[in-house]
Short mmCIF file of C-alpha atoms in Angstrom, two decimals:
data_model
loop_
_atom_site.label_atom_id
_atom_site.label_comp_id
_atom_site.label_asym_id
_atom_site.label_seq_id
_atom_site.Cartn_x
_atom_site.Cartn_y
_atom_site.Cartn_z
CA MET A 1 -33.50 -7.60 3.88
CA LYS A 2 -34.71 -4.10 4.70
CA VAL A 3 -32.22 -3.74 7.49
CA TYR A 4 -29.25 -4.69 5.24
CA TYR A 5 -30.47 -2.27 2.61
CA ALA A 6 -30.40 0.39 5.33
CA PHE A 7 -26.75 -0.49 6.16
CA LEU A 8 -25.92 -0.36 2.45
CA LYS A 9 -27.57 3.04 2.12
CA ALA A 10 -25.93 4.41 5.26
CA THR A 11 -22.47 3.33 4.05
CA ALA A 12 -23.07 4.79 0.59
CA LYS A 13 -24.32 8.05 2.09
CA SER A 14 -21.30 8.29 4.37
CA ILE A 15 -18.96 7.82 1.38
CA LEU A 16 -20.88 10.31 -0.74
CA SER A 17 -20.83 12.91 2.03
CA SER A 18 -17.04 12.70 1.99
CA LYS A 19 -16.24 12.23 -1.68
CA SER A 20 -12.53 12.59 -1.00
CA SER A 21 -12.32 8.87 -0.19
CA ALA A 22 -13.34 7.93 -3.72
CA TRP A 23 -10.81 10.32 -5.19
CA ILE A 24 -8.12 8.99 -2.90
CA LEU A 25 -8.98 5.45 -4.06
CA LEU A 26 -8.73 6.67 -7.63
CA LEU A 27 -5.35 8.32 -7.04
CA GLN A 28 -4.19 5.18 -5.25
CA ALA A 29 -4.92 3.22 -8.41
CA THR A 30 -3.81 5.85 -10.92
CA ILE A 31 -0.32 6.76 -9.71
CA PRO A 32 1.07 3.19 -9.53
CA THR A 33 -0.52 2.47 -12.93
CA VAL A 34 1.16 5.50 -14.47
CA VAL A 35 4.49 4.45 -12.97
CA MET A 36 4.03 0.90 -14.26
CA GLY A 37 3.35 2.45 -17.66
CA TYR A 38 6.70 4.27 -17.53
CA LEU A 39 8.49 1.12 -16.33
CA TRP A 40 7.10 -1.20 -18.99
CA THR A 41 7.57 1.36 -21.76
CA ASN A 42 11.27 1.25 -20.86
CA VAL A 43 11.46 -2.51 -20.34
CA LEU A 44 9.64 -3.37 -23.55
CA ALA A 45 11.11 -0.63 -25.73
CA ASN A 46 11.81 -1.29 -29.45
CA GLY A 47 8.97 -3.80 -29.83
CA ARG A 48 10.30 -6.25 -27.22
CA THR A 49 7.77 -8.67 -25.67
CA ILE A 50 7.43 -10.77 -22.52
CA SER A 51 5.16 -13.84 -22.78
CA GLY A 52 3.78 -12.39 -25.99
CA MET A 53 2.87 -9.06 -24.37
CA ASN A 54 4.28 -5.78 -25.68
CA SER A 55 4.36 -2.51 -23.74
CA VAL A 56 0.83 -1.51 -24.86
CA ASP A 57 -0.57 -4.90 -23.75
CA MET A 58 1.18 -4.48 -20.41
CA ILE A 59 -0.26 -1.00 -19.89
CA HIS A 60 -3.75 -2.29 -20.75
CA TYR A 61 -3.19 -5.12 -18.30
CA TYR A 62 -2.27 -2.76 -15.43
CA VAL A 63 -5.17 -0.44 -16.18
CA GLY A 64 -7.43 -3.52 -16.16
CA VAL A 65 -5.91 -4.74 -12.88
CA ASN A 66 -6.63 -1.45 -11.16
CA VAL A 67 -10.14 -1.12 -12.55
CA VAL A 68 -10.99 -4.68 -11.44
CA ASN A 69 -9.38 -4.01 -8.05
CA PHE A 70 -11.65 -1.03 -7.64
CA PHE A 71 -14.64 -3.38 -7.73
CA VAL A 72 -13.13 -6.43 -6.03
CA TRP A 73 -10.61 -5.50 -3.33
CA TYR A 74 -12.57 -4.36 -0.29
CA ALA A 75 -10.57 -4.36 2.95
CA VAL A 76 -13.09 -6.26 5.07
CA ASP A 77 -10.20 -7.99 6.92
CA TRP A 78 -8.81 -4.64 8.10
CA GLU A 79 -12.33 -3.51 9.01
CA LEU A 80 -12.99 -6.67 11.03
CA ASN A 81 -9.66 -6.25 12.76
CA ASP A 82 -10.56 -2.68 13.73
CA ASP A 83 -14.08 -3.58 14.85
CA ILE A 84 -12.92 -6.54 16.95
CA HIS A 85 -10.12 -4.68 18.69
CA SER A 86 -11.96 -1.41 19.18
CA GLY A 87 -14.92 -3.23 20.73
CA LYS A 88 -17.26 -1.95 18.02
CA LEU A 89 -18.10 -5.56 17.20
CA ALA A 90 -19.95 -5.89 20.50
CA ASN A 91 -22.52 -3.39 19.20
CA ILE A 92 -22.89 -5.29 15.92
CA ILE A 93 -23.35 -8.76 17.42
CA ARG A 94 -25.96 -7.49 19.88
CA LYS A 95 -28.20 -6.53 16.96
CA PRO A 96 -30.55 -9.20 15.51
CA ILE A 97 -28.67 -9.35 12.22
CA ASN A 98 -26.36 -11.72 10.38
CA MET A 99 -22.84 -10.42 10.88
CA MET A 100 -21.56 -11.48 7.47
CA LEU A 101 -24.53 -9.95 5.66
CA TYR A 102 -23.91 -6.74 7.59
CA TYR A 103 -20.35 -6.53 6.21
CA ILE A 104 -21.49 -7.56 2.71
CA SER A 105 -24.09 -4.78 2.66
CA LYS A 106 -21.41 -2.32 3.81
CA MET A 107 -19.12 -3.52 1.02
CA VAL A 108 -21.85 -3.14 -1.61
CA GLY A 109 -22.74 0.34 -0.32
CA ASP A 110 -19.09 1.36 -0.34
CA ARG A 111 -18.51 0.09 -3.89
CA LEU A 112 -21.70 1.62 -5.29
CA ALA A 113 -20.91 5.02 -3.81
CA ASN A 114 -17.32 4.93 -5.06
CA ILE A 115 -18.46 3.91 -8.53
CA LEU A 116 -20.95 6.76 -8.55
CA VAL A 117 -18.26 9.31 -7.64
CA ILE A 118 -15.77 8.17 -10.25
CA LEU A 119 -18.32 7.24 -12.93
CA PRO A 120 -17.08 9.95 -15.36
CA ILE A 121 -13.51 8.59 -15.07
CA LEU A 122 -14.70 4.99 -15.52
CA LEU A 123 -16.62 6.00 -18.64
CA LEU A 124 -13.58 7.80 -20.00
CA LEU A 125 -11.43 4.70 -19.36
CA LEU A 126 -14.04 2.54 -21.01
CA LEU A 127 -14.08 4.76 -24.09
CA ALA A 128 -10.29 5.01 -24.23
CA ASN A 129 -9.89 1.23 -24.02
CA TRP A 130 -13.00 0.36 -26.04
CA LYS A 131 -11.05 -1.73 -28.56
CA SER A 132 -9.19 -3.68 -25.84
CA ILE A 133 -12.32 -4.73 -24.01
CA ASN A 134 -13.76 -8.05 -25.00
CA PHE A 135 -17.45 -7.76 -25.69
CA ASN A 136 -17.57 -11.15 -27.43
CA THR A 137 -18.06 -12.98 -24.15
CA GLY A 138 -20.87 -10.53 -23.50
CA LEU A 139 -21.11 -7.70 -21.01
CA VAL A 140 -23.17 -9.88 -18.69
CA LYS A 141 -20.40 -12.49 -18.51
CA ASN A 142 -17.77 -9.82 -17.79
CA VAL A 143 -19.90 -8.34 -15.02
CA LEU A 144 -20.68 -11.82 -13.64
CA VAL A 145 -16.98 -12.72 -13.42
CA ILE A 146 -16.22 -9.48 -11.56
CA ILE A 147 -19.12 -10.00 -9.13
CA VAL A 148 -18.05 -13.59 -8.34
CA SER A 149 -14.45 -12.40 -7.94
CA ALA A 150 -15.65 -9.72 -5.50
CA LEU A 151 -17.55 -12.33 -3.49
CA LEU A 152 -14.59 -14.71 -3.49
CA TRP A 153 -12.33 -11.90 -2.32
CA PHE A 154 -14.83 -11.00 0.39
CA PHE A 155 -15.14 -14.54 1.80
CA PHE A 156 -11.38 -15.04 1.66
CA SER A 157 -10.61 -11.71 3.37
CA TYR A 158 -13.36 -12.26 5.90
CA SER A 159 -11.78 -15.60 6.89
CA VAL A 160 -8.40 -13.90 7.33
CA GLY A 161 -9.93 -10.96 9.21
CA CYS A 162 -11.50 -13.40 11.71
CA LEU A 163 -7.98 -14.18 12.96
CA ALA A 164 -8.25 -10.87 14.83
CA TYR A 165 -10.33 -12.73 17.43
CA TRP A 166 -7.13 -14.52 18.51
CA PHE A 167 -4.35 -12.10 17.51
CA GLU A 168 -3.61 -9.04 19.63
CA ASN A 169 -2.37 -7.19 16.57
CA LEU A 170 -3.17 -8.42 13.08
CA PHE A 171 -1.24 -5.73 11.23
CA PHE A 172 1.66 -7.92 10.09
CA VAL A 173 -0.55 -10.94 9.36
CA LEU A 174 -2.65 -8.77 7.06
CA LEU A 175 0.48 -7.30 5.54
CA VAL A 176 1.84 -10.78 4.77
CA LYS A 177 -1.51 -11.74 3.27
CA GLU A 178 -1.56 -8.61 1.08
CA ILE A 179 1.97 -9.20 -0.24
CA VAL A 180 1.45 -12.89 -1.01
CA VAL A 181 -2.02 -12.48 -2.47
CA SER A 182 -1.03 -9.45 -4.58
CA PHE A 183 1.80 -11.44 -6.13
CA LEU A 184 -0.12 -14.67 -6.66
CA SER A 185 -3.19 -12.88 -8.01
CA GLY A 186 -1.19 -11.21 -10.77
CA TYR A 187 -1.25 -7.69 -9.34
CA TYR A 188 2.49 -7.11 -9.84
CA LEU A 189 3.02 -9.29 -12.92
CA PRO A 190 0.64 -11.10 -15.27
CA ILE A 191 0.55 -14.77 -14.35
CA SER A 192 1.39 -15.62 -17.97
CA THR A 193 4.96 -14.44 -17.18
CA PHE A 194 5.30 -17.00 -14.35
CA PRO A 195 7.10 -20.33 -14.82
CA PHE A 196 4.98 -23.18 -16.26
CA VAL A 197 4.62 -25.13 -12.97
CA ALA A 198 3.49 -22.03 -11.06
CA LYS A 199 0.97 -21.19 -13.79
CA GLU A 200 -0.49 -24.72 -13.71
CA LEU A 201 -0.70 -24.75 -9.92
CA LEU A 202 -2.32 -21.31 -9.74
CA LYS A 203 -5.16 -22.48 -12.01
CA TYR A 204 -6.49 -24.56 -9.13
CA LEU A 205 -5.80 -22.10 -6.30
CA PRO A 206 -8.11 -19.16 -5.57
CA PHE A 207 -5.60 -16.32 -5.99
CA GLN A 208 -5.60 -15.68 -9.72
CA TYR A 209 -9.39 -15.35 -9.59
CA PHE A 210 -9.06 -12.18 -7.51
CA ASN A 211 -7.35 -10.35 -10.31
CA TYR A 212 -5.66 -12.02 -13.26
CA PHE A 213 -8.63 -14.11 -14.40
CA PRO A 214 -11.29 -11.35 -14.38
CA VAL A 215 -8.86 -8.90 -16.02
CA GLN A 216 -7.99 -11.32 -18.80
CA ILE A 217 -11.66 -12.18 -19.34
CA VAL A 218 -12.57 -8.49 -19.60
CA LEU A 219 -9.64 -7.84 -21.96
CA GLY A 220 -10.45 -10.96 -23.96
CA ASN A 221 -6.98 -12.47 -23.50
CA LYS A 222 -6.20 -16.16 -23.08
CA THR A 223 -6.11 -17.22 -19.44
CA GLY A 224 -5.16 -20.87 -19.75
CA VAL A 225 -8.62 -21.86 -18.55
CA SER A 226 -11.95 -21.43 -20.32
CA TRP A 227 -14.48 -18.89 -19.09
CA GLU A 228 -16.83 -21.60 -17.83
CA GLN A 229 -14.06 -23.61 -16.16
CA GLY A 230 -12.71 -20.46 -14.48
CA LEU A 231 -16.12 -19.39 -13.24
CA LEU A 232 -16.80 -22.89 -11.88
CA THR A 233 -13.44 -22.87 -10.03
CA GLU A 234 -14.30 -19.42 -8.63
CA LEU A 235 -17.69 -20.64 -7.42
CA ILE A 236 -16.18 -23.74 -5.77
CA TRP A 237 -13.65 -21.56 -3.93
CA CYS A 238 -16.43 -19.13 -2.97
CA PHE A 239 -18.35 -21.97 -1.40
CA ILE A 240 -15.27 -23.29 0.43
CA PHE A 241 -14.40 -19.87 1.86
CA LEU A 242 -18.02 -19.13 2.74
CA LEU A 243 -18.16 -22.30 4.87
CA PHE A 244 -14.72 -21.66 6.31
CA SER A 245 -15.41 -18.03 7.20
CA GLU A 246 -18.71 -18.99 8.87
CA TYR A 247 -16.86 -21.63 10.89
CA VAL A 248 -13.97 -19.37 11.93
CA ASN A 249 -16.35 -16.55 12.76
CA ARG A 250 -18.48 -18.80 14.97
CA LYS A 251 -15.39 -20.08 16.80
CA GLY A 252 -14.04 -16.55 17.08
CA LEU A 253 -17.27 -15.12 18.43
CA ARG A 254 -17.23 -17.73 21.18
CA HIS A 255 -13.70 -16.66 22.04
CA TYR A 256 -14.71 -12.98 21.83
CA SER A 257 -17.65 -13.55 24.20
CA ASP A 258 -15.28 -15.25 26.61
CA VAL A 259 -12.99 -12.26 26.54
CA LEU A 260 -15.92 -9.92 27.11
CA GLY A 261 -16.84 -12.03 30.05
CA MET B 1 17.83 26.73 21.09
CA SER B 2 19.88 26.43 24.27
CA TRP B 3 22.11 23.46 25.12
CA VAL B 4 19.93 22.56 28.12
CA LYS B 5 16.82 22.48 25.92
CA LEU B 6 18.58 20.34 23.31
CA ASN B 7 19.76 17.94 25.99
CA LYS B 8 16.23 17.70 27.37
CA GLN B 9 14.83 16.92 23.90
CA LYS B 10 17.52 14.26 23.44
CA ARG B 11 16.55 12.59 26.72
CA ILE B 12 12.86 12.61 25.79
CA ILE B 13 13.63 11.08 22.36
CA LEU B 14 15.75 8.33 23.97
CA ALA B 15 12.96 7.54 26.43
CA LEU B 16 10.44 7.33 23.56
CA LEU B 17 12.76 5.03 21.58
CA LYS B 18 13.22 2.78 24.61
CA SER B 19 9.48 2.51 25.12
CA GLY B 20 9.03 1.67 21.41
CA ILE B 21 11.51 -1.21 21.62
CA THR B 22 9.92 -2.55 24.82
CA GLU B 23 6.47 -2.39 23.23
CA THR B 24 7.63 -4.28 20.12
CA LEU B 25 9.37 -7.02 22.07
CA SER B 26 6.32 -7.58 24.24
CA PHE B 27 4.41 -8.87 21.17
CA SER B 28 6.49 -11.84 20.04
CA SER B 29 4.00 -12.88 17.31
CA ASP B 30 4.40 -9.39 15.81
CA VAL B 31 8.14 -9.90 15.59
CA LEU B 32 7.66 -13.29 13.92
CA PHE B 33 5.18 -12.00 11.34
CA GLY B 34 7.33 -8.89 10.98
CA ILE B 35 10.26 -11.09 9.93
CA ILE B 36 8.07 -13.05 7.50
CA SER B 37 6.52 -9.93 5.98
CA SER B 38 9.93 -8.24 5.65
CA GLY B 39 11.36 -11.27 3.87
CA LEU B 40 8.36 -11.52 1.57
CA TRP B 41 8.31 -7.79 0.91
CA ILE B 42 11.82 -7.61 -0.43
CA GLY B 43 11.75 -11.18 -1.82
CA ILE B 44 8.76 -10.49 -4.07
CA LEU B 45 10.27 -7.19 -5.18
CA ILE B 46 13.49 -8.96 -6.18
CA LEU B 47 11.49 -11.71 -7.91
CA PHE B 48 9.53 -9.08 -9.84
CA PHE B 49 12.71 -7.52 -11.22
CA LYS B 50 14.37 -10.91 -11.71
CA ILE B 51 11.52 -11.99 -14.02
CA ILE B 52 11.99 -8.76 -15.99
CA PHE B 53 15.77 -9.21 -16.19
CA LEU B 54 15.32 -12.75 -17.49
CA ASN B 55 13.97 -11.05 -20.61
CA VAL B 56 16.06 -7.84 -20.83
CA ASP B 57 19.63 -6.78 -20.00
CA THR B 58 18.92 -3.28 -18.73
CA ILE B 59 16.02 -1.12 -17.60
CA ALA B 60 16.50 2.51 -18.61
CA GLY B 61 20.27 2.04 -18.35
CA TRP B 62 20.21 0.10 -15.05
CA THR B 63 21.81 -3.35 -14.93
CA TRP B 64 20.59 -6.17 -12.69
CA SER B 65 23.18 -5.54 -9.95
CA GLU B 66 22.51 -1.78 -10.00
CA THR B 67 18.77 -2.43 -9.75
CA LEU B 68 19.42 -4.81 -6.87
CA MET B 69 21.38 -2.02 -5.17
CA LEU B 70 18.45 0.35 -5.72
CA LEU B 71 16.03 -2.16 -4.20
CA GLY B 72 18.31 -2.58 -1.19
CA VAL B 73 18.61 1.17 -0.69
CA TYR B 74 14.87 1.73 -1.09
CA THR B 75 14.05 -1.04 1.40
CA THR B 76 16.58 0.32 3.90
CA ILE B 77 15.15 3.85 3.75
CA ASP B 78 11.56 2.62 3.67
CA GLY B 79 12.01 0.35 6.70
CA LEU B 80 13.75 3.05 8.72
CA MET B 81 11.22 5.76 7.94
CA MET B 82 8.26 3.42 8.37
CA SER B 83 9.48 2.49 11.83
CA LEU B 84 9.52 6.16 12.77
CA LEU B 85 6.43 7.37 10.97
CA VAL B 86 3.93 4.57 10.37
CA GLN B 87 2.25 5.12 13.72
CA ASN B 88 3.15 8.73 14.34
CA LEU B 89 1.95 10.55 11.24
CA PRO B 90 -1.49 8.88 11.18
CA LYS B 91 -1.69 9.87 14.87
CA LEU B 92 -0.75 13.44 13.96
CA GLU B 93 -3.50 13.46 11.32
CA HIS B 94 -5.96 12.13 13.90
CA ASP B 95 -4.89 14.68 16.52
CA ILE B 96 -5.25 17.60 14.12
CA ARG B 97 -8.69 16.42 13.02
CA GLU B 98 -9.97 15.66 16.51
CA GLY B 99 -8.46 18.72 18.16
CA ASN B 100 -6.05 16.75 20.37
CA LEU B 101 -2.94 18.61 19.27
CA ASP B 102 -3.10 21.04 22.21
CA MET B 103 -1.73 18.45 24.61
CA VAL B 104 1.30 17.83 22.42
CA LEU B 105 1.96 21.51 21.82
CA MET B 106 2.27 21.95 25.57
CA LYS B 107 4.95 19.24 25.92
CA PRO B 108 8.59 20.29 26.46
CA ILE B 109 9.57 19.00 23.00
CA ASP B 110 9.13 20.41 19.52
CA ALA B 111 5.79 18.98 18.31
CA GLN B 112 7.17 18.13 14.85
CA LEU B 113 9.99 16.18 16.51
CA PHE B 114 7.53 14.52 18.89
CA TYR B 115 5.54 13.12 15.97
CA ILE B 116 8.68 11.41 14.67
CA PHE B 117 9.66 9.62 17.87
CA ARG B 118 6.34 9.36 19.77
CA SER B 119 5.92 5.65 19.06
CA VAL B 120 8.67 3.86 17.15
CA ASP B 121 7.66 0.61 15.47
CA THR B 122 10.94 -1.27 15.73
CA THR B 123 9.56 -4.32 13.87
CA GLN B 124 9.75 -2.26 10.68
CA LEU B 125 13.52 -2.02 11.19
CA LEU B 126 13.72 -5.65 10.04
CA ASN B 127 12.97 -4.35 6.54
CA SER B 128 15.94 -2.01 6.83
CA LEU B 129 18.14 -4.85 8.00
CA LEU B 130 17.22 -6.95 4.97
CA GLY B 131 17.71 -3.89 2.77
CA VAL B 132 21.23 -3.46 4.14
CA LEU B 133 21.96 -7.13 3.42
CA VAL B 134 20.82 -6.68 -0.18
CA VAL B 135 22.98 -3.54 -0.49
CA LEU B 136 25.96 -5.49 0.87
CA TYR B 137 25.32 -8.35 -1.56
CA ALA B 138 24.92 -5.98 -4.52
CA SER B 139 28.08 -4.10 -3.57
CA THR B 140 30.15 -7.29 -3.90
CA LYS B 141 29.44 -7.12 -7.66
CA SER B 142 31.43 -3.90 -8.07
CA SER B 143 34.37 -2.09 -6.45
CA ILE B 144 33.38 0.83 -4.26
CA SER B 145 35.64 3.75 -3.44
CA LEU B 146 35.63 5.50 -0.08
CA ILE B 147 34.33 8.73 -1.62
CA ASN B 148 31.42 6.86 -3.22
CA LEU B 149 30.64 5.25 0.12
CA LEU B 150 30.59 8.63 1.86
CA LEU B 151 28.43 10.11 -0.88
CA PHE B 152 26.13 7.11 -0.53
CA LEU B 153 25.67 7.75 3.20
CA VAL B 154 25.03 11.45 2.60
CA MET B 155 22.41 10.61 -0.03
CA ILE B 156 20.76 8.06 2.27
CA VAL B 157 20.26 10.87 4.79
CA GLY B 158 18.84 13.04 2.01
CA GLY B 159 16.50 10.25 0.92
CA CYS B 160 15.24 9.78 4.48
CA VAL B 161 14.61 13.52 4.92
CA LEU B 162 12.78 13.70 1.61
CA TYR B 163 10.68 10.64 2.51
CA TYR B 164 9.71 12.27 5.78
CA SER B 165 9.08 15.69 4.23
CA ILE B 166 6.68 14.41 1.59
CA TRP B 167 4.70 12.30 4.05
CA PHE B 168 4.64 15.06 6.68
CA LEU B 169 3.48 17.67 4.18
CA TRP B 170 0.74 15.33 2.96
CA THR B 171 -0.34 14.68 6.58
CA ILE B 172 -0.58 18.31 7.63
CA THR B 173 -2.92 19.11 4.76
CA THR B 174 -5.42 17.88 7.40
CA PHE B 175 -5.27 21.42 8.86
CA TRP B 176 -7.05 22.65 5.73
CA PHE B 177 -8.83 19.48 4.50
CA PRO B 178 -9.82 17.49 7.61
CA SER B 179 -11.15 14.41 5.81
CA ASN B 180 -10.80 11.12 7.69
CA PHE B 181 -10.17 9.00 4.61
CA GLY B 182 -7.08 7.17 3.46
CA ARG B 183 -4.28 9.75 3.62
CA THR B 184 -1.86 7.11 4.91
CA ASP B 185 -3.13 4.47 2.48
CA LEU B 186 -2.56 6.81 -0.44
CA PHE B 187 0.94 7.70 0.72
CA MET B 188 1.83 4.03 1.18
CA SER B 189 0.80 3.08 -2.32
CA VAL B 190 2.45 6.13 -3.85
CA ILE B 191 5.76 5.90 -1.97
CA GLN B 192 6.48 2.64 -3.79
CA VAL B 193 7.26 4.78 -6.83
CA GLY B 194 10.64 5.32 -5.15
CA ARG B 195 11.81 1.77 -5.79
CA TYR B 196 12.00 2.16 -9.56
CA PRO B 197 15.00 3.72 -11.33
CA SER B 198 14.22 7.41 -11.76
CA SER B 199 15.56 7.33 -15.32
CA ILE B 200 12.33 5.60 -16.42
CA TYR B 201 10.49 8.92 -16.12
CA LYS B 202 10.28 11.09 -19.20
CA GLY B 203 8.45 14.34 -19.96
CA VAL B 204 5.67 15.23 -17.53
CA GLY B 205 6.47 12.18 -15.37
CA LYS B 206 10.00 13.47 -14.88
CA VAL B 207 8.75 16.86 -13.67
CA VAL B 208 6.15 15.27 -11.39
CA PHE B 209 8.23 12.48 -9.82
CA MET B 210 11.57 14.31 -9.76
CA ALA B 211 10.52 17.80 -8.67
CA ILE B 212 6.90 18.34 -7.66
CA ILE B 213 6.54 15.09 -5.66
CA PRO B 214 10.18 13.95 -5.79
CA LEU B 215 9.57 10.29 -4.94
CA GLY B 216 12.07 9.35 -7.63
CA LEU B 217 14.82 11.02 -5.57
CA ILE B 218 14.34 8.97 -2.40
CA ALA B 219 16.49 5.96 -3.28
CA THR B 220 17.90 6.49 -6.76
CA PRO B 221 20.56 9.10 -5.76
CA SER B 222 22.06 6.79 -3.12
CA ALA B 223 22.20 3.87 -5.56
CA LEU B 224 23.80 6.12 -8.17
CA ALA B 225 26.30 7.41 -5.59
CA ILE B 226 27.54 3.99 -4.52
CA THR B 227 27.81 2.73 -8.08
CA GLY B 228 29.84 5.85 -8.94
CA LYS B 229 27.31 7.05 -11.50
CA MET B 230 26.16 10.25 -9.79
CA SER B 231 27.14 13.60 -11.27
CA LEU B 232 27.91 16.63 -9.10
CA GLN B 233 24.95 18.42 -10.63
CA TYR B 234 22.63 15.57 -9.61
CA PHE B 235 24.04 15.68 -6.08
CA PHE B 236 23.42 19.40 -5.65
CA MET B 237 19.99 19.28 -7.31
CA THR B 238 18.88 16.52 -4.95
CA TRP B 239 20.08 18.33 -1.86
CA LEU B 240 18.56 21.59 -3.04
CA LEU B 241 15.21 19.83 -3.26
CA VAL B 242 15.70 18.26 0.17
CA ILE B 243 16.33 21.70 1.71
CA VAL B 244 13.40 23.25 -0.16
CA PHE B 245 11.08 20.51 1.10
CA VAL B 246 12.25 20.87 4.71
CA CYS B 247 11.58 24.63 4.50
CA ILE B 248 8.16 24.07 2.91
CA ASP B 249 7.32 21.57 5.71
CA ARG B 250 8.24 24.03 8.43
CA PHE B 251 6.45 26.90 6.71
CA PHE B 252 3.17 24.97 6.33
CA TRP B 253 3.46 23.46 9.80
CA LYS B 254 3.64 26.97 11.31
CA LYS B 255 0.79 28.16 9.05
CA GLY B 256 -1.27 25.11 10.02
CA LEU B 257 -0.68 25.69 13.73
CA LYS B 258 -1.91 29.27 13.32
CA LYS B 259 -5.05 27.96 11.63
CA TYR B 260 -5.54 25.22 14.24
CA ASP B 261 -8.13 26.22 16.80
CA GLY B 262 -8.21 23.06 18.87
CA ALA B 263 -11.76 22.26 17.86
CA GLY B 264 -11.53 19.82 15.07
CA ARG B 265 -8.94 21.64 12.94
#
């Protein structure tokens, strides 16, 4: 484990030496949230509601979405794509390490460093939204849901990123994935605003567990599934994507070795 | 600039465009996924607003067909500018940071112009094509006069220039802050502000998104022009900002080049 801790530390150090990345991440989350705030204040003016949500609920939702994203959405698929096509992967696979654990330790290092940089802002957000956060389920449960969501996101993205072994250019594939997943995970609109059939179907698919489910749990809103049921579904999907990503990676590495000759 | 020099620049730009098209067509899977992503991109955007309009009649004074027009215009401008800039401006950022700009400065073409046409990603033009189709569909919902159509085209040009100016200015901050993190990512998430009606902004938001970083003026003026809702004052204010931003771009580009020493800046 020592070696993975070293990767984690190196990634965190690299982020902390260039703090601008954390601020850019923060701006990336803040500006669209502010704009969404303006949009929904206009849409839901005069006490109007959509699926029982007024403009304040909507703003809380989008703040929650971006805070959860900050912990969950790590672009391991783009990173894999870069490493495979730049040839950097050859250096990684030559080392006596588990490739997936290498990327997980990088993700953890990246997240920890980013959290450290923007900790004052996170604390301010926490204080400002104190009343909206659900502490009834317990802080541990909230944190647990976010961690499992981060892992699920990682295994899912890792599986997609492995396509870079076969695709010359994965840019558009990743773009398609981002658009579809963002929509189905509730990034653009809360899933409660979706038609009934879509809502029912999404309960059993992995997407809403990237975003909508953890946000609603943290905000203490109804999700359509209980906390335990949701967590169990997340864990099942985690397991499925873990197996799938291992399989695709193994196949891909064989292909990659062939290409390297 | 002499006629001969202009002609030379034109020939170089045409050659760069030709190579961009050839490059795109050589990756057929890119074209396929490009079509899918373009369709999804605009489809999800329309779905997003459709869900809102199932619950309300207007958003800040914009009806469904006007909003559809705005989405079409935004997608058209976004696709066009992305095709020109998505590879070139990150490359400019990289070249400034790594000290590779010298080679470009020696080429017989204005370096700013070179970083528009260096590598054109024609797949992105599919977005524009779909945007145009949405504009055409939305325009069937209302009668459009010739003058409004002309104004619309003029404002599209303004929107494109503004789009470029903001991104370019953001990129050349690398001369002073050579960090290698997420400039393009930040721009891409922020530019999406342009697809919402600018009338949603009030107070500080209005100053920020309509003047300081005028993302709200990229697509809204064109949509207002074609729907016949644009005042003369709005027209002149938009173009004044476009000209100001072009001048600021050029000013900081020259300043940046003076600061650039070819060794990592």
